């Protein structure tokens, strides 16, 4: 008696490989979209910083005192205005990126501390960089152009490094978790509609198939099998 073949492993492997490739392309597009969103949020944060600095410069009474910070003597009012404006900019940037760029629902306090931690070394570096580059170029380009070039390049460095810091460190495990707080089919906090996500991915199913496991079992059983494979 001839038996019908209902499952062809070669076809299944090809389909899963195609799905993995599709997921990889989707991940690259997602990173690009996040980078664009992040750039927009950063530009708005720059506006907040500029406006805040201008207001603080006008509001804080002049004292005539200076403070030596890293490589230069700064007017105390300018230093305070710069620092406070930077803090406000970080808070604004953090809030927007957490909600709209990375859509994270992790621990807010932890994420905020890590966001500020980025500037512990970068703020002094930024001061040193702008001062040093400006001094090197001022003779050839003039004070204004040298200052613009120094500020522009350090902003570019800041944007790239901070994006990597947030994507690959702060929100590495919590990105896109905000929709999961809502029930399936309901509209979430940011207008998204939550959907069920498979608990066992295609790559994991492929590993189970290669190990000769029954992938038609329930998710609980498959998770146990995966754990056993990882420990082997």
XYZ file of N, CA and C in Angstrom, residues 4-226:
669
model
N 0.893 8.211 1.573
C 1.022 9.598 1.140
C 2.012 10.343 2.029
N 2.797 11.193 1.435
C 3.760 11.992 2.181
C 3.138 13.351 2.478
N 2.963 13.620 3.756
C 2.341 14.876 4.153
C 3.362 15.919 4.591
N 4.606 15.504 4.820
C 5.619 16.441 5.311
C 6.934 16.208 4.599
N 7.429 17.234 3.950
C 8.712 17.172 3.258
C 9.693 18.075 3.999
N 10.679 17.536 4.716
C 11.627 18.358 5.487
C 12.354 19.391 4.635
N 12.693 19.042 3.392
C 13.420 19.978 2.521
C 12.583 21.229 2.251
N 11.300 21.012 1.981
C 10.407 22.155 1.748
C 10.259 22.990 3.013
N 10.143 22.309 4.152
C 9.996 23.026 5.431
C 11.232 23.861 5.730
N 12.420 23.274 5.527
C 13.664 24.015 5.758
C 13.750 25.242 4.856
N 13.366 25.072 3.581
C 13.421 26.186 2.629
C 12.479 27.306 3.050
N 11.290 26.917 3.498
C 10.319 27.926 3.937
C 10.797 28.657 5.185
N 11.378 27.929 6.112
C 11.869 28.548 7.347
C 13.067 29.454 7.055
N 13.963 29.003 6.153
C 15.103 29.854 5.769
C 14.615 31.147 5.122
N 13.576 31.032 4.282
C 13.015 32.230 3.644
C 12.403 33.158 4.690
N 11.767 32.560 5.694
C 11.169 33.371 6.758
C 12.237 34.073 7.582
N 13.340 33.369 7.846
C 14.447 33.966 8.596
C 15.045 35.138 7.817
N 15.245 34.933 6.508
C 15.783 36.006 5.665
C 14.842 37.212 5.644
N 13.545 36.937 5.595
C 12.546 38.008 5.614
C 12.596 38.772 6.923
N 12.759 38.041 8.032
C 12.849 38.682 9.349
C 14.102 39.543 9.462
N 15.202 39.083 8.861
C 16.442 39.855 8.895
C 16.298 41.173 8.130
N 15.637 41.110 6.958
C 15.402 42.328 6.184
C 14.474 43.275 6.941
N 13.473 42.694 7.594
C 12.542 43.498 8.378
C 13.260 44.184 9.532
N 14.217 43.481 10.144
C 14.979 44.054 11.257
C 15.834 45.233 10.786
N 16.408 45.113 9.565
C 17.215 46.204 9.024
C 16.352 47.435 8.743
N 15.145 47.200 8.169
C 14.228 48.315 7.912
C 13.791 48.955 9.218
N 13.583 48.130 10.223
C 13.172 48.637 11.533
C 14.252 49.529 12.138
N 15.514 49.121 12.009
C 16.625 49.928 12.522
C 16.692 51.270 11.793
N 16.466 51.255 10.475
C 16.476 52.491 9.702
C 15.360 53.429 10.151
N 14.172 52.881 10.349
C 13.036 53.695 10.816
C 13.332 54.266 12.199
N 13.910 53.452 13.067
C 14.262 53.934 14.403
C 15.283 55.053 14.332
N 16.254 54.929 13.438
C 17.279 55.960 13.289
C 16.657 57.279 12.819
N 15.694 57.195 11.890
C 15.022 58.404 11.403
C 14.202 59.042 12.514
N 13.448 58.221 13.251
C 12.671 58.738 14.377
C 13.577 59.364 15.428
N 14.684 58.680 15.694
C 15.629 59.194 16.686
C 16.198 60.542 16.257
N 16.528 60.675 14.973
C 17.064 61.932 14.456
C 16.058 63.068 14.636
N 14.794 62.783 14.360
C 13.747 63.807 14.527
C 13.614 64.218 15.990
N 13.631 63.222 16.888
C 13.545 63.520 18.322
C 14.755 64.323 18.793
N 15.922 63.979 18.261
C 17.148 64.674 18.653
C 17.138 66.120 18.180
N 16.614 66.352 16.986
C 16.511 67.726 16.478
C 15.601 68.557 17.380
N 14.472 67.965 17.783
C 13.559 68.686 18.677
C 14.213 68.938 20.035
N 15.032 67.972 20.494
C 15.752 68.159 21.756
C 16.775 69.286 21.636
N 17.396 69.395 20.465
C 18.338 70.494 20.232
C 17.654 71.845 20.297
N 16.421 71.913 19.764
C 15.647 73.157 19.836
C 15.337 73.495 21.287
N 14.939 72.475 22.065
C 14.656 72.670 23.490
C 15.895 73.186 24.211
N 17.037 72.611 23.903
C 18.278 73.027 24.547
C 18.630 74.471 24.199
N 18.478 74.848 22.939
C 18.805 76.204 22.507
C 17.882 77.228 23.152
N 16.568 76.937 23.143
C 15.595 77.858 23.731
C 15.822 77.982 25.232
N 16.049 76.848 25.902
C 16.277 76.858 27.354
C 17.531 77.649 27.698
N 18.590 77.434 26.931
C 19.845 78.147 27.173
C 19.650 79.663 27.029
N 18.927 80.060 25.984
C 18.694 81.487 25.738
C 17.902 82.122 26.884
N 16.865 81.416 27.340
C 16.035 81.944 28.433
C 16.835 82.020 29.731
N 17.586 80.962 30.030
C 18.366 80.931 31.261
C 19.452 82.001 31.277
N 20.061 82.244 30.133
C 21.075 83.291 30.031
C 20.485 84.655 30.373
N 19.227 84.853 29.976
C 18.575 86.140 30.232
C 18.032 86.245 31.652
N 17.670 85.093 32.250
C 17.015 85.100 33.563
C 18.006 85.066 34.721
N 19.044 84.249 34.608
C 20.011 84.110 35.710
C 20.827 85.395 35.831
N 20.870 85.989 37.033
C 21.625 87.240 37.223
C 23.123 87.049 36.993
N 23.730 87.991 36.330
C 25.169 87.920 36.081
C 25.926 88.128 37.381
N 26.944 87.299 37.603
C 27.732 87.395 38.845
C 29.160 87.853 38.588
N 29.589 87.769 37.339
C 30.957 88.132 37.011
C 31.970 87.058 37.363
N 31.510 85.943 37.929
C 32.407 84.860 38.321
C 32.616 83.898 37.151
N 33.739 83.194 37.189
C 34.056 82.198 36.168
C 34.330 80.854 36.831
N 34.244 79.816 36.033
C 34.540 78.476 36.525
C 35.398 77.764 35.485
N 36.444 77.087 35.950
C 37.314 76.348 35.028
C 36.734 74.951 34.837
N 36.344 74.638 33.613
C 35.742 73.342 33.320
C 36.518 72.675 32.205
N 37.208 71.621 32.514
C 37.998 70.795 31.597
C 39.185 71.554 31.010
N 38.947 72.436 30.021
C 40.074 73.090 29.343
C 39.933 74.602 29.245
N 38.812 75.141 29.703
C 38.616 76.579 29.536
C 37.905 77.185 30.739
N 38.112 78.491 30.887
C 37.398 79.241 31.915
C 36.082 79.732 31.330
N 34.976 79.328 31.956
C 33.650 79.698 31.471
C 32.975 80.642 32.445
N 32.211 81.574 31.900
C 31.386 82.427 32.746
C 30.426 81.531 33.530
N 30.261 81.801 34.814
C 29.444 80.943 35.664
C 28.002 80.836 35.165
N 27.446 81.967 34.730
C 26.071 81.960 34.216
C 25.975 81.095 32.960
N 26.966 81.209 32.086
C 26.982 80.404 30.860
C 27.087 78.918 31.182
N 27.936 78.589 32.153
C 28.097 77.189 32.557
C 26.793 76.630 33.121
N 26.141 77.387 34.010
C 24.877 76.931 34.599
C 23.784 76.792 33.535
N 23.705 77.795 32.666
C 22.685 77.755 31.606
C 22.917 76.571 30.668
N 24.176 76.331 30.333
C 24.516 75.212 29.446
C 24.159 73.873 30.072
N 24.509 73.702 31.349
C 24.267 72.443 32.044
C 22.778 72.175 32.235
N 22.033 73.180 32.679
C 20.589 73.018 32.904
C 19.874 72.756 31.578
N 20.250 73.489 30.538
C 19.639 73.287 29.224
C 19.926 71.882 28.700
N 21.123 71.378 28.968
C 21.476 70.022 28.544
C 20.613 68.984 29.266
N 20.404 69.185 30.571
C 19.566 68.265 31.350
C 18.139 68.242 30.805
N 17.584 69.413 30.529
C 16.232 69.495 29.972
C 16.161 68.810 28.603
N 17.210 68.994 27.821
C 17.271 68.371 26.496
C 17.314 66.849 26.608
N 18.078 66.342 27.562
C 18.183 64.893 27.763
C 16.827 64.315 28.186
N 16.142 64.995 29.106
C 14.825 64.538 29.558
C 13.827 64.488 28.396
N 13.853 65.527 27.577
C 12.942 65.591 26.425
C 13.256 64.462 25.434
N 14.535 64.334 25.123
C 14.968 63.321 24.169
C 14.669 61.910 24.679
N 14.912 61.698 25.962
C 14.660 60.395 26.576
C 13.177 60.025 26.502
N 12.316 60.979 26.851
C 10.874 60.723 26.873
C 10.344 60.385 25.482
N 10.715 61.186 24.486
C 10.233 60.954 23.127
C 10.742 59.632 22.554
N 12.026 59.377 22.730
C 12.596 58.155 22.156
C 12.055 56.902 22.841
N 11.843 56.987 24.142
C 11.305 55.825 24.858
C 9.900 55.486 24.366
N 9.077 56.517 24.116
C 7.684 56.287 23.749
C 7.492 56.022 22.253
N 8.180 56.792 21.419
C 7.881 56.757 19.990
C 8.928 56.051 19.133
N 10.193 56.086 19.546
C 11.237 55.446 18.744
C 11.399 53.975 19.101
N 11.560 53.694 20.400
C 11.811 52.325 20.830
C 10.592 51.661 21.470
N 9.568 52.449 21.819
C 8.312 51.923 22.380
C 8.581 50.923 23.494
N 9.373 51.364 24.451
C 9.786 50.481 25.540
C 8.863 50.623 26.740
N 8.651 49.495 27.419
C 7.801 49.508 28.612
C 8.569 48.990 29.821
N 9.897 49.065 29.766
C 10.720 48.594 30.876
C 10.738 49.588 32.020
N 11.647 49.360 32.953
C 11.791 50.208 34.135
C 12.233 51.609 33.711
N 11.362 52.603 33.982
C 11.639 53.977 33.537
C 12.841 54.556 34.267
N 12.905 54.351 35.577
C 14.000 54.909 36.371
C 15.348 54.365 35.901
N 15.396 53.067 35.654
C 16.651 52.456 35.189
C 17.064 53.028 33.844
N 16.101 53.130 32.923
C 16.406 53.652 31.585
C 16.860 55.101 31.658
N 16.232 55.898 32.534
C 16.602 57.306 32.644
C 18.002 57.458 33.220
N 18.327 56.660 34.223
C 19.667 56.718 34.818
C 20.721 56.375 33.769
N 20.444 55.352 32.969
C 21.390 54.955 31.925
C 21.517 56.033 30.851
N 20.401 56.728 30.567
C 20.445 57.813 29.581
C 21.339 58.951 30.066
N 21.216 59.300 31.348
C 22.060 60.362 31.910
C 23.502 59.893 32.056
N 23.677 58.588 32.306
C 25.026 58.050 32.483
C 25.876 58.229 31.228
N 25.222 58.232 30.068
C 25.939 58.435 28.805
C 26.690 59.764 28.814
N 26.103 60.777 29.437
C 26.685 62.116 29.401
C 27.733 62.364 30.479
N 27.907 61.412 31.385
C 28.955 61.573 32.406
C 30.326 61.694 31.750
N 30.659 60.820 30.787
C 31.920 61.040 30.079
C 31.778 61.952 28.864
N 30.568 61.976 28.258
C 30.458 62.699 26.991
C 30.434 64.212 27.182
N 29.828 64.715 28.253
C 29.773 66.171 28.465
C 31.176 66.772 28.592
N 32.054 66.177 29.403
C 33.448 66.691 29.423
C 34.148 66.534 28.077
N 33.914 65.385 27.408
C 34.525 65.188 26.089
C 34.043 66.248 25.106
N 32.748 66.537 25.136
C 32.188 67.543 24.240
C 32.831 68.899 24.451
N 33.015 69.282 25.726
C 33.660 70.563 26.048
C 35.093 70.596 25.535
N 35.827 69.512 25.794
C 37.215 69.437 25.329
C 37.278 69.462 23.809
N 36.422 68.695 23.149
C 36.445 68.571 21.690
C 36.171 69.913 21.021
N 35.101 70.584 21.448
C 34.735 71.862 20.834
C 35.848 72.887 21.015
N 36.396 72.952 22.220
C 37.467 73.921 22.496
C 38.710 73.611 21.651
N 39.097 72.332 21.607
C 40.325 71.938 20.904
C 40.192 72.143 19.397
N 39.089 71.668 18.818
C 38.888 71.800 17.368
C 38.801 73.277 16.977
N 38.109 74.049 17.792
C 37.972 75.478 17.501
C 39.325 76.180 17.515
N 40.159 75.837 18.480
C 41.485 76.463 18.571
C 42.373 76.063 17.397
N 42.216 74.826 16.906
C 43.032 74.346 15.797
C 42.627 74.994 14.467
N 41.328 75.311 14.332
C 40.824 75.795 13.043
C 40.604 77.299 12.993
N 40.683 77.956 14.122
C 40.320 79.375 14.184
C 41.218 80.243 13.307
N 42.482 79.875 13.197
C 43.404 80.674 12.385
C 43.088 80.560 10.896
N 42.673 79.376 10.476
C 42.411 79.143 9.053
C 40.993 79.513 8.638
N 40.027 79.322 9.519
C 38.621 79.514 9.142
C 37.962 80.717 9.797
N 38.582 81.264 10.811
C 37.932 82.341 11.546
C 37.149 81.784 12.727
N 36.873 82.623 13.712
C 36.245 82.152 14.954
C 34.845 81.586 14.734
N 34.026 82.282 13.947
C 32.637 81.843 13.763
C 32.547 80.504 13.043
N 33.233 80.375 11.911
C 33.170 79.148 11.123
C 33.802 77.976 11.875
N 34.893 78.255 12.577
C 35.546 77.199 13.368
C 34.609 76.713 14.468
N 33.904 77.643 15.099
C 32.958 77.269 16.145
C 31.801 76.448 15.609
N 31.282 76.832 14.448
C 30.169 76.096 13.827
C 30.606 74.682 13.466
N 31.809 74.557 12.881
C 32.316 73.245 12.487
C 32.535 72.350 13.707
N 33.084 72.932 14.766
C 33.333 72.162 15.988
C 32.018 71.693 16.616
N 31.050 72.592 16.723
C 29.746 72.239 17.320
C 28.997 71.229 16.446
N 29.068 71.428 15.123
C 28.357 70.535 14.216
C 28.882 69.108 14.257
N 30.207 68.967 14.252
C 30.789 67.620 14.264
C 30.562 66.918 15.600
N 30.613 67.655 16.693
C 30.398 67.009 17.991
C 28.931 66.605 18.162
N 28.015 67.358 17.544
C 26.605 66.973 17.575
C 26.383 65.688 16.779
N 27.091 65.551 15.654
C 27.001 64.337 14.846
C 27.534 63.132 15.622
N 28.682 63.312 16.262
C 29.258 62.245 17.083
C 28.302 61.865 18.208
N 27.741 62.873 18.843
C 26.800 62.660 19.937
C 25.594 61.847 19.464
N 25.024 62.243 18.322
C 23.840 61.569 17.814
C 24.074 60.095 17.518
N 25.187 59.791 16.852
C 25.497 58.402 16.482
C 25.752 57.552 17.721
N 26.598 58.055 18.623
C 26.944 57.287 19.820
C 25.746 57.089 20.743
N 24.938 58.142 20.907
C 23.794 58.021 21.809
C 22.733 57.085 21.241
N 22.544 57.102 19.919
C 21.601 56.168 19.298
C 22.038 54.723 19.553
N 23.316 54.446 19.349
C 23.843 53.101 19.615
C 23.695 52.738 21.084
N 23.953 53.698 21.967
C 23.834 53.463 23.414
C 22.397 53.087 23.783
N 21.444 53.807 23.230
C 20.049 53.539 23.559
C 19.551 52.256 22.917
N 19.855 52.053 21.641
C 19.334 50.877 20.930
C 19.952 49.580 21.420
N 21.276 49.555 21.573
C 21.962 48.302 21.860
C 22.262 48.081 23.338
N 21.943 49.070 24.175
C 22.215 48.897 25.604
C 20.971 49.166 26.446
N 20.448 50.406 26.377
C 19.312 50.749 27.237
C 18.066 49.945 26.866
N 17.733 49.927 25.569
C 16.489 49.285 25.128
C 16.730 47.972 24.382
N 17.869 47.364 24.607
C 18.206 46.125 23.890
C 17.164 45.028 24.134
N 16.670 44.938 25.357
C 15.709 43.887 25.694
C 14.278 44.394 25.837
N 14.096 45.704 25.897
C 12.754 46.233 26.171
C 12.127 46.958 24.992
N 12.830 47.050 23.867
C 12.263 47.736 22.703
C 11.016 47.005 22.201
N 10.008 47.798 21.827
C 8.743 47.251 21.289
C 7.992 46.376 22.285
N 8.134 46.682 23.560
C 7.380 45.926 24.573
C 6.140 46.679 25.033
N 6.018 47.953 24.678
C 4.861 48.735 25.127
C 3.529 48.155 24.655
N 3.386 47.711 23.384
C 2.105 47.145 22.952
C 1.689 45.911 23.735
N 2.680 45.163 24.280
C 2.364 43.939 24.997
C 1.649 44.194 26.321
N 1.594 45.452 26.757
C 0.903 45.757 28.000
C -0.605 45.709 27.813
N -1.078 45.741 26.572
C -2.508 45.817 26.302
C -3.042 44.466 25.851
N -4.327 44.274 26.005
C -4.939 43.030 25.578
C -4.959 42.962 24.050
N -4.984 41.765 23.550
C -4.965 41.562 22.103
C -6.178 42.231 21.462
N -5.901 43.021 20.410
C -6.982 43.659 19.675
C -7.398 45.016 20.199
N -6.855 45.448 21.338
C -7.226 46.752 21.881
C -6.234 47.811 21.430
N -6.665 49.056 21.437
C -5.808 50.162 21.033
C -4.937 50.561 22.214
N -3.623 50.629 21.979
C -2.688 50.916 23.057
C -2.501 52.398 23.321
N -1.566 52.675 24.212
C -1.307 54.039 24.662
C -0.881 54.952 23.526
N -0.175 54.422 22.553
C 0.366 55.237 21.481
C -0.388 55.035 20.165
N -1.600 54.452 20.242
C -2.404 54.260 19.050
C -2.166 52.936 18.351
N -1.255 52.107 18.887
C -0.980 50.823 18.258
C -2.040 49.808 18.670
N -2.228 48.803 17.834
C -3.148 47.717 18.151
C -2.313 46.492 18.474
N -2.473 45.993 19.692
C -1.665 44.864 20.145
C -2.104 43.579 19.446
N -1.144 42.772 19.072
C -1.423 41.478 18.440
C -0.596 40.411 19.137
N -1.045 39.185 19.023
C -0.321 38.083 19.634
C 0.948 37.791 18.839
N 2.029 37.596 19.554
C 3.290 37.245 18.907
C 3.615 35.780 19.232
N 4.102 35.024 18.268
C 4.434 33.626 18.539
C 5.546 33.525 19.582
N 5.360 32.638 20.542
C 6.353 32.491 21.597
C 7.569 31.711 21.114
N 7.373 30.869 20.106
C 8.474 30.088 19.537
C 8.720 30.580 18.120
N 9.933 31.111 17.878
C 10.259 31.675 16.579
C 10.615 30.611 15.545
N 10.715 31.047 14.283
C 11.013 30.131 13.185
C 12.383 29.477 13.342
N 13.368 30.260 13.761
C 14.717 29.718 13.933
C 14.741 28.651 15.024
N 13.965 28.875 16.083
C 13.910 27.897 17.165
C 13.205 26.620 16.711
N 12.148 26.775 15.895
C 11.463 25.603 15.351
C 12.400 24.787 14.464
N 13.221 25.502 13.704
C 14.185 24.810 12.837
C 15.174 24.008 13.671
N 15.637 24.573 14.789
C 16.554 23.852 15.679
C 15.899 22.592 16.240
N 14.626 22.729 16.606
C 13.902 21.574 17.143
C 13.741 20.481 16.088
N 13.432 20.892 14.851
C 13.272 19.927 13.767
C 14.583 19.202 13.493
N 15.689 19.954 13.499
C 16.991 19.341 13.252
C 17.345 18.338 14.344
N 16.821 18.605 15.558
C 17.080 17.687 16.675
C 16.090 16.529 16.709
N 15.175 16.507 15.732
C 14.216 15.410 15.652
C 13.056 15.523 16.605
N 12.755 16.732 17.053
C 11.659 16.941 18.001
C 10.339 17.160 17.261
N 9.252 16.881 17.950
C 7.921 17.074 17.393
C 7.510 18.535 17.571
N 7.470 19.293 16.475
C 7.165 20.723 16.576
C 5.667 20.994 16.612
N 4.859 19.934 16.593
C 3.412 20.135 16.699
C 2.945 20.161 18.154
N 3.889 19.970 19.077
C 3.524 19.983 20.498
C 3.165 21.399 20.936
N 2.607 21.532 22.127
C 2.227 22.857 22.635
C 3.470 23.659 22.998
N 3.278 24.981 23.151
C 4.407 25.884 23.406
C 5.163 25.528 24.679
N 4.449 25.093 25.705
C 5.094 24.756 26.964
C 6.082 23.611 26.783
N 5.656 22.600 26.025
C 6.530 21.461 25.764
C 7.719 21.863 24.895
N 7.443 22.701 23.886
C 8.520 23.153 23.000
C 9.556 23.971 23.758
N 9.114 24.785 24.699
C 10.046 25.591 25.503
C 10.966 24.690 26.328
N 10.383 23.605 26.877
C 11.194 22.670 27.650
C 12.228 21.997 26.756
N 11.800 21.629 25.545
C 12.723 21.001 24.599
C 13.854 21.954 24.213
N 13.499 23.221 23.999
C 14.519 24.217 23.664
C 15.513 24.411 24.793
